[in-house]
Amino acid sequence: MPVYPNVHEVLIALLSPIATTVKAKRQGQPLPYNVVRRIGGAEDTITDRPIVRVDTYAHTDEQAEQIKESCRQRITDSGCTLVDGVLIDTVREITGGQDAPAPDPADRKQTAVYQLSFRSI
């Protein structure tokens, strides 16, 4: 059975220079930050194609939009590059950034969905 890179670890390494990036929202997490989650995808014993959601939380709509756009650029430019020793083969944007309700009404949230592809390691 093939072993694939952990998409959460890859995205945390890729996006942490932009804003704190975590796998799960934590109570009291200081703004701004990103939460990355695998929400689907499939593998064929050679390539894993995870579908991931990136949620950006910030103090204002403008800050959330700016961080979301920086993350989008970083993710979509990451095809054929090494991130923390992992080669990302391809990336495609599935859903561009959009406003989304945040658990705390004072927070602002943007969400976007991407598909990456990795080969087994």
PDB file of N, CA and C in Angstrom, residues 13-67:
ATOM      1  N   ALA A  13       3.224  23.898   6.088  1.00  0.00           N
ATOM      2  CA  ALA A  13       4.556  24.393   5.723  1.00  0.00           C
ATOM      3  C   ALA A  13       4.464  25.458   4.631  1.00  0.00           C
ATOM      4  N   LEU A  14       3.580  25.273   3.673  1.00  0.00           N
ATOM      5  CA  LEU A  14       3.441  26.200   2.548  1.00  0.00           C
ATOM      6  C   LEU A  14       2.854  27.540   2.973  1.00  0.00           C
ATOM      7  N   LEU A  15       1.857  27.518   3.856  1.00  0.00           N
ATOM      8  CA  LEU A  15       1.112  28.744   4.171  1.00  0.00           C
ATOM      9  C   LEU A  15       1.549  29.448   5.450  1.00  0.00           C
ATOM     10  N   SER A  16       2.301  28.792   6.316  1.00  0.00           N
ATOM     11  CA  SER A  16       2.706  29.422   7.582  1.00  0.00           C
ATOM     12  C   SER A  16       3.493  30.717   7.421  1.00  0.00           C
ATOM     13  N   PRO A  17       4.286  30.889   6.358  1.00  0.00           N
ATOM     14  CA  PRO A  17       4.936  32.206   6.193  1.00  0.00           C
ATOM     15  C   PRO A  17       3.937  33.350   5.967  1.00  0.00           C
ATOM     16  N   ILE A  18       2.735  33.036   5.535  1.00  0.00           N
ATOM     17  CA  ILE A  18       1.719  34.067   5.275  1.00  0.00           C
ATOM     18  C   ILE A  18       0.950  34.381   6.550  1.00  0.00           C
ATOM     19  N   ALA A  19       0.499  33.343   7.232  1.00  0.00           N
ATOM     20  CA  ALA A  19      -0.251  33.477   8.487  1.00  0.00           C
ATOM     21  C   ALA A  19      -0.170  32.143   9.212  1.00  0.00           C
ATOM     22  N   THR A  20      -0.342  32.165  10.521  1.00  0.00           N
ATOM     23  CA  THR A  20      -0.373  30.924  11.276  1.00  0.00           C
ATOM     24  C   THR A  20      -1.357  29.980  10.601  1.00  0.00           C
ATOM     25  N   THR A  21      -0.939  28.729  10.389  1.00  0.00           N
ATOM     26  CA  THR A  21      -1.792  27.763   9.701  1.00  0.00           C
ATOM     27  C   THR A  21      -1.858  26.501  10.549  1.00  0.00           C
ATOM     28  N   VAL A  22      -3.081  26.025  10.780  1.00  0.00           N
ATOM     29  CA  VAL A  22      -3.326  24.875  11.653  1.00  0.00           C
ATOM     30  C   VAL A  22      -4.284  23.910  10.963  1.00  0.00           C
ATOM     31  N   LYS A  23      -4.349  22.690  11.509  1.00  0.00           N
ATOM     32  CA  LYS A  23      -5.256  21.683  10.966  1.00  0.00           C
ATOM     33  C   LYS A  23      -6.660  21.821  11.546  1.00  0.00           C
ATOM     34  N   ALA A  24      -6.750  22.341  12.755  1.00  0.00           N
ATOM     35  CA  ALA A  24      -8.058  22.482  13.402  1.00  0.00           C
ATOM     36  C   ALA A  24      -8.113  23.788  14.178  1.00  0.00           C
ATOM     37  N   LYS A  25      -9.277  24.418  14.157  1.00  0.00           N
ATOM     38  CA  LYS A  25      -9.486  25.664  14.905  1.00  0.00           C
ATOM     39  C   LYS A  25      -9.385  25.368  16.397  1.00  0.00           C
ATOM     40  N   ARG A  26      -8.636  26.215  17.079  1.00  0.00           N
ATOM     41  CA  ARG A  26      -8.479  26.060  18.523  1.00  0.00           C
ATOM     42  C   ARG A  26      -9.135  27.230  19.232  1.00  0.00           C
ATOM     43  N   GLN A  27      -9.738  26.952  20.361  1.00  0.00           N
ATOM     44  CA  GLN A  27     -10.345  28.008  21.177  1.00  0.00           C
ATOM     45  C   GLN A  27      -9.274  29.043  21.517  1.00  0.00           C
ATOM     46  N   GLY A  28      -9.565  30.301  21.281  1.00  0.00           N
ATOM     47  CA  GLY A  28      -8.642  31.375  21.626  1.00  0.00           C
ATOM     48  C   GLY A  28      -7.509  31.574  20.643  1.00  0.00           C
ATOM     49  N   GLN A  29      -7.559  30.922  19.485  1.00  0.00           N
ATOM     50  CA  GLN A  29      -6.505  31.084  18.466  1.00  0.00           C
ATOM     51  C   GLN A  29      -6.445  32.550  18.055  1.00  0.00           C
ATOM     52  N   PRO A  30      -5.268  33.206  18.192  1.00  0.00           N
ATOM     53  CA  PRO A  30      -5.186  34.622  17.814  1.00  0.00           C
ATOM     54  C   PRO A  30      -5.359  34.819  16.300  1.00  0.00           C
ATOM     55  N   LEU A  31      -6.084  35.850  15.937  1.00  0.00           N
ATOM     56  CA  LEU A  31      -6.274  36.215  14.530  1.00  0.00           C
ATOM     57  C   LEU A  31      -5.044  36.945  14.029  1.00  0.00           C
ATOM     58  N   PRO A  32      -4.745  36.838  12.741  1.00  0.00           N
ATOM     59  CA  PRO A  32      -5.341  36.019  11.697  1.00  0.00           C
ATOM     60  C   PRO A  32      -4.711  34.617  11.682  1.00  0.00           C
ATOM     61  N   TYR A  33      -5.426  33.671  11.063  1.00  0.00           N
ATOM     62  CA  TYR A  33      -4.889  32.325  10.894  1.00  0.00           C
ATOM     63  C   TYR A  33      -5.675  31.600   9.805  1.00  0.00           C
ATOM     64  N   ASN A  34      -5.085  30.492   9.331  1.00  0.00           N
ATOM     65  CA  ASN A  34      -5.715  29.625   8.342  1.00  0.00           C
ATOM     66  C   ASN A  34      -5.966  28.263   8.970  1.00  0.00           C
ATOM     67  N   VAL A  35      -7.054  27.625   8.555  1.00  0.00           N
ATOM     68  CA  VAL A  35      -7.313  26.235   8.914  1.00  0.00           C
ATOM     69  C   VAL A  35      -7.352  25.452   7.599  1.00  0.00           C
ATOM     70  N   VAL A  36      -6.557  24.375   7.519  1.00  0.00           N
ATOM     71  CA  VAL A  36      -6.514  23.548   6.313  1.00  0.00           C
ATOM     72  C   VAL A  36      -7.115  22.183   6.622  1.00  0.00           C
ATOM     73  N   ARG A  37      -7.984  21.711   5.737  1.00  0.00           N
ATOM     74  CA  ARG A  37      -8.660  20.417   5.934  1.00  0.00           C
ATOM     75  C   ARG A  37      -8.790  19.689   4.609  1.00  0.00           C
ATOM     76  N   ARG A  38      -8.480  18.418   4.628  1.00  0.00           N
ATOM     77  CA  ARG A  38      -8.769  17.575   3.467  1.00  0.00           C
ATOM     78  C   ARG A  38     -10.260  17.286   3.495  1.00  0.00           C
ATOM     79  N   ILE A  39     -10.937  17.540   2.375  1.00  0.00           N
ATOM     80  CA  ILE A  39     -12.384  17.324   2.331  1.00  0.00           C
ATOM     81  C   ILE A  39     -12.774  16.286   1.282  1.00  0.00           C
ATOM     82  N   GLY A  40     -11.785  15.706   0.600  1.00  0.00           N
ATOM     83  CA  GLY A  40     -12.093  14.698  -0.411  1.00  0.00           C
ATOM     84  C   GLY A  40     -10.868  14.356  -1.222  1.00  0.00           C
ATOM     85  N   GLY A  41     -11.112  13.780  -2.381  1.00  0.00           N
ATOM     86  CA  GLY A  41     -10.033  13.385  -3.272  1.00  0.00           C
ATOM     87  C   GLY A  41      -9.891  11.874  -3.311  1.00  0.00           C
ATOM     88  N   ALA A  42      -9.061  11.409  -4.215  1.00  0.00           N
ATOM     89  CA  ALA A  42      -8.874   9.976  -4.402  1.00  0.00           C
ATOM     90  C   ALA A  42      -7.429   9.689  -4.747  1.00  0.00           C
ATOM     91  N   GLU A  43      -7.055   8.417  -4.635  1.00  0.00           N
ATOM     92  CA  GLU A  43      -5.721   7.993  -5.038  1.00  0.00           C
ATOM     93  C   GLU A  43      -5.852   6.770  -5.926  1.00  0.00           C
ATOM     94  N   ASP A  44      -4.822   6.537  -6.743  1.00  0.00           N
ATOM     95  CA  ASP A  44      -4.863   5.425  -7.695  1.00  0.00           C
ATOM     96  C   ASP A  44      -3.667   4.485  -7.543  1.00  0.00           C
ATOM     97  N   THR A  45      -3.087   4.412  -6.376  1.00  0.00           N
ATOM     98  CA  THR A  45      -1.874   3.659  -6.009  1.00  0.00           C
ATOM     99  C   THR A  45      -0.588   4.285  -6.546  1.00  0.00           C
ATOM    100  N   ILE A  46      -0.690   5.318  -7.356  1.00  0.00           N
ATOM    101  CA  ILE A  46       0.491   6.051  -7.816  1.00  0.00           C
ATOM    102  C   ILE A  46       0.426   7.491  -7.322  1.00  0.00           C
ATOM    103  N   THR A  47      -0.738   8.115  -7.485  1.00  0.00           N
ATOM    104  CA  THR A  47      -0.896   9.533  -7.158  1.00  0.00           C
ATOM    105  C   THR A  47      -2.084   9.736  -6.225  1.00  0.00           C
ATOM    106  N   ASP A  48      -1.878  10.573  -5.214  1.00  0.00           N
ATOM    107  CA  ASP A  48      -2.960  11.011  -4.337  1.00  0.00           C
ATOM    108  C   ASP A  48      -3.385  12.382  -4.811  1.00  0.00           C
ATOM    109  N   ARG A  49      -4.676  12.611  -4.928  1.00  0.00           N
ATOM    110  CA  ARG A  49      -5.212  13.898  -5.386  1.00  0.00           C
ATOM    111  C   ARG A  49      -6.160  14.466  -4.335  1.00  0.00           C
ATOM    112  N   PRO A  50      -5.620  14.946  -3.216  1.00  0.00           N
ATOM    113  CA  PRO A  50      -6.486  15.465  -2.158  1.00  0.00           C
ATOM    114  C   PRO A  50      -7.181  16.757  -2.567  1.00  0.00           C
ATOM    115  N   ILE A  51      -8.433  16.868  -2.171  1.00  0.00           N
ATOM    116  CA  ILE A  51      -9.174  18.118  -2.293  1.00  0.00           C
ATOM    117  C   ILE A  51      -9.160  18.738  -0.901  1.00  0.00           C
ATOM    118  N   VAL A  52      -8.728  19.983  -0.819  1.00  0.00           N
ATOM    119  CA  VAL A  52      -8.549  20.633   0.475  1.00  0.00           C
ATOM    120  C   VAL A  52      -9.285  21.967   0.526  1.00  0.00           C
ATOM    121  N   ARG A  53      -9.730  22.295   1.733  1.00  0.00           N
ATOM    122  CA  ARG A  53     -10.359  23.595   1.971  1.00  0.00           C
ATOM    123  C   ARG A  53      -9.417  24.405   2.842  1.00  0.00           C
ATOM    124  N   VAL A  54      -9.242  25.659   2.465  1.00  0.00           N
ATOM    125  CA  VAL A  54      -8.441  26.579   3.263  1.00  0.00           C
ATOM    126  C   VAL A  54      -9.380  27.674   3.752  1.00  0.00           C
ATOM    127  N   ASP A  55      -9.570  27.722   5.074  1.00  0.00           N
ATOM    128  CA  ASP A  55     -10.394  28.765   5.694  1.00  0.00           C
ATOM    129  C   ASP A  55      -9.470  29.792   6.319  1.00  0.00           C
ATOM    130  N   THR A  56      -9.678  31.045   5.988  1.00  0.00           N
ATOM    131  CA  THR A  56      -8.874  32.142   6.526  1.00  0.00           C
ATOM    132  C   THR A  56      -9.736  32.972   7.464  1.00  0.00           C
ATOM    133  N   TYR A  57      -9.276  33.130   8.693  1.00  0.00           N
ATOM    134  CA  TYR A  57      -9.968  33.917   9.714  1.00  0.00           C
ATOM    135  C   TYR A  57      -9.159  35.178   9.987  1.00  0.00           C
ATOM    136  N   ALA A  58      -9.834  36.310  10.096  1.00  0.00           N
ATOM    137  CA  ALA A  58      -9.143  37.577  10.323  1.00  0.00           C
ATOM    138  C   ALA A  58     -10.053  38.551  11.065  1.00  0.00           C
ATOM    139  N   HIS A  59      -9.474  39.709  11.417  1.00  0.00           N
ATOM    140  CA  HIS A  59     -10.225  40.747  12.138  1.00  0.00           C
ATOM    141  C   HIS A  59     -11.215  41.479  11.238  1.00  0.00           C
ATOM    142  N   THR A  60     -10.827  41.681   9.964  1.00  0.00           N
ATOM    143  CA  THR A  60     -11.665  42.464   9.048  1.00  0.00           C
ATOM    144  C   THR A  60     -11.848  41.714   7.732  1.00  0.00           C
ATOM    145  N   ASP A  61     -12.862  42.114   6.975  1.00  0.00           N
ATOM    146  CA  ASP A  61     -13.061  41.532   5.648  1.00  0.00           C
ATOM    147  C   ASP A  61     -11.843  41.760   4.766  1.00  0.00           C
ATOM    148  N   GLU A  62     -11.274  42.963   4.832  1.00  0.00           N
ATOM    149  CA  GLU A  62     -10.124  43.314   3.993  1.00  0.00           C
ATOM    150  C   GLU A  62      -8.917  42.439   4.332  1.00  0.00           C
ATOM    151  N   GLN A  63      -8.664  42.226   5.622  1.00  0.00           N
ATOM    152  CA  GLN A  63      -7.527  41.403   6.028  1.00  0.00           C
ATOM    153  C   GLN A  63      -7.755  39.947   5.590  1.00  0.00           C
ATOM    154  N   ALA A  64      -8.962  39.430   5.769  1.00  0.00           N
ATOM    155  CA  ALA A  64      -9.263  38.062   5.351  1.00  0.00           C
ATOM    156  C   ALA A  64      -9.074  37.904   3.846  1.00  0.00           C
ATOM    157  N   GLU A  65      -9.547  38.874   3.081  1.00  0.00           N
ATOM    158  CA  GLU A  65      -9.414  38.831   1.627  1.00  0.00           C
ATOM    159  C   GLU A  65      -7.944  38.881   1.219  1.00  0.00           C
ATOM    160  N   GLN A  66      -7.170  39.740   1.838  1.00  0.00           N
ATOM    161  CA  GLN A  66      -5.743  39.870   1.502  1.00  0.00           C
ATOM    162  C   GLN A  66      -4.983  38.572   1.805  1.00  0.00           C
ATOM    163  N   ILE A  67      -5.216  38.003   2.967  1.00  0.00           N
ATOM    164  CA  ILE A  67      -4.536  36.757   3.333  1.00  0.00           C
ATOM    165  C   ILE A  67      -4.989  35.618   2.434  1.00  0.00           C
TER     166      ILE A  67
END
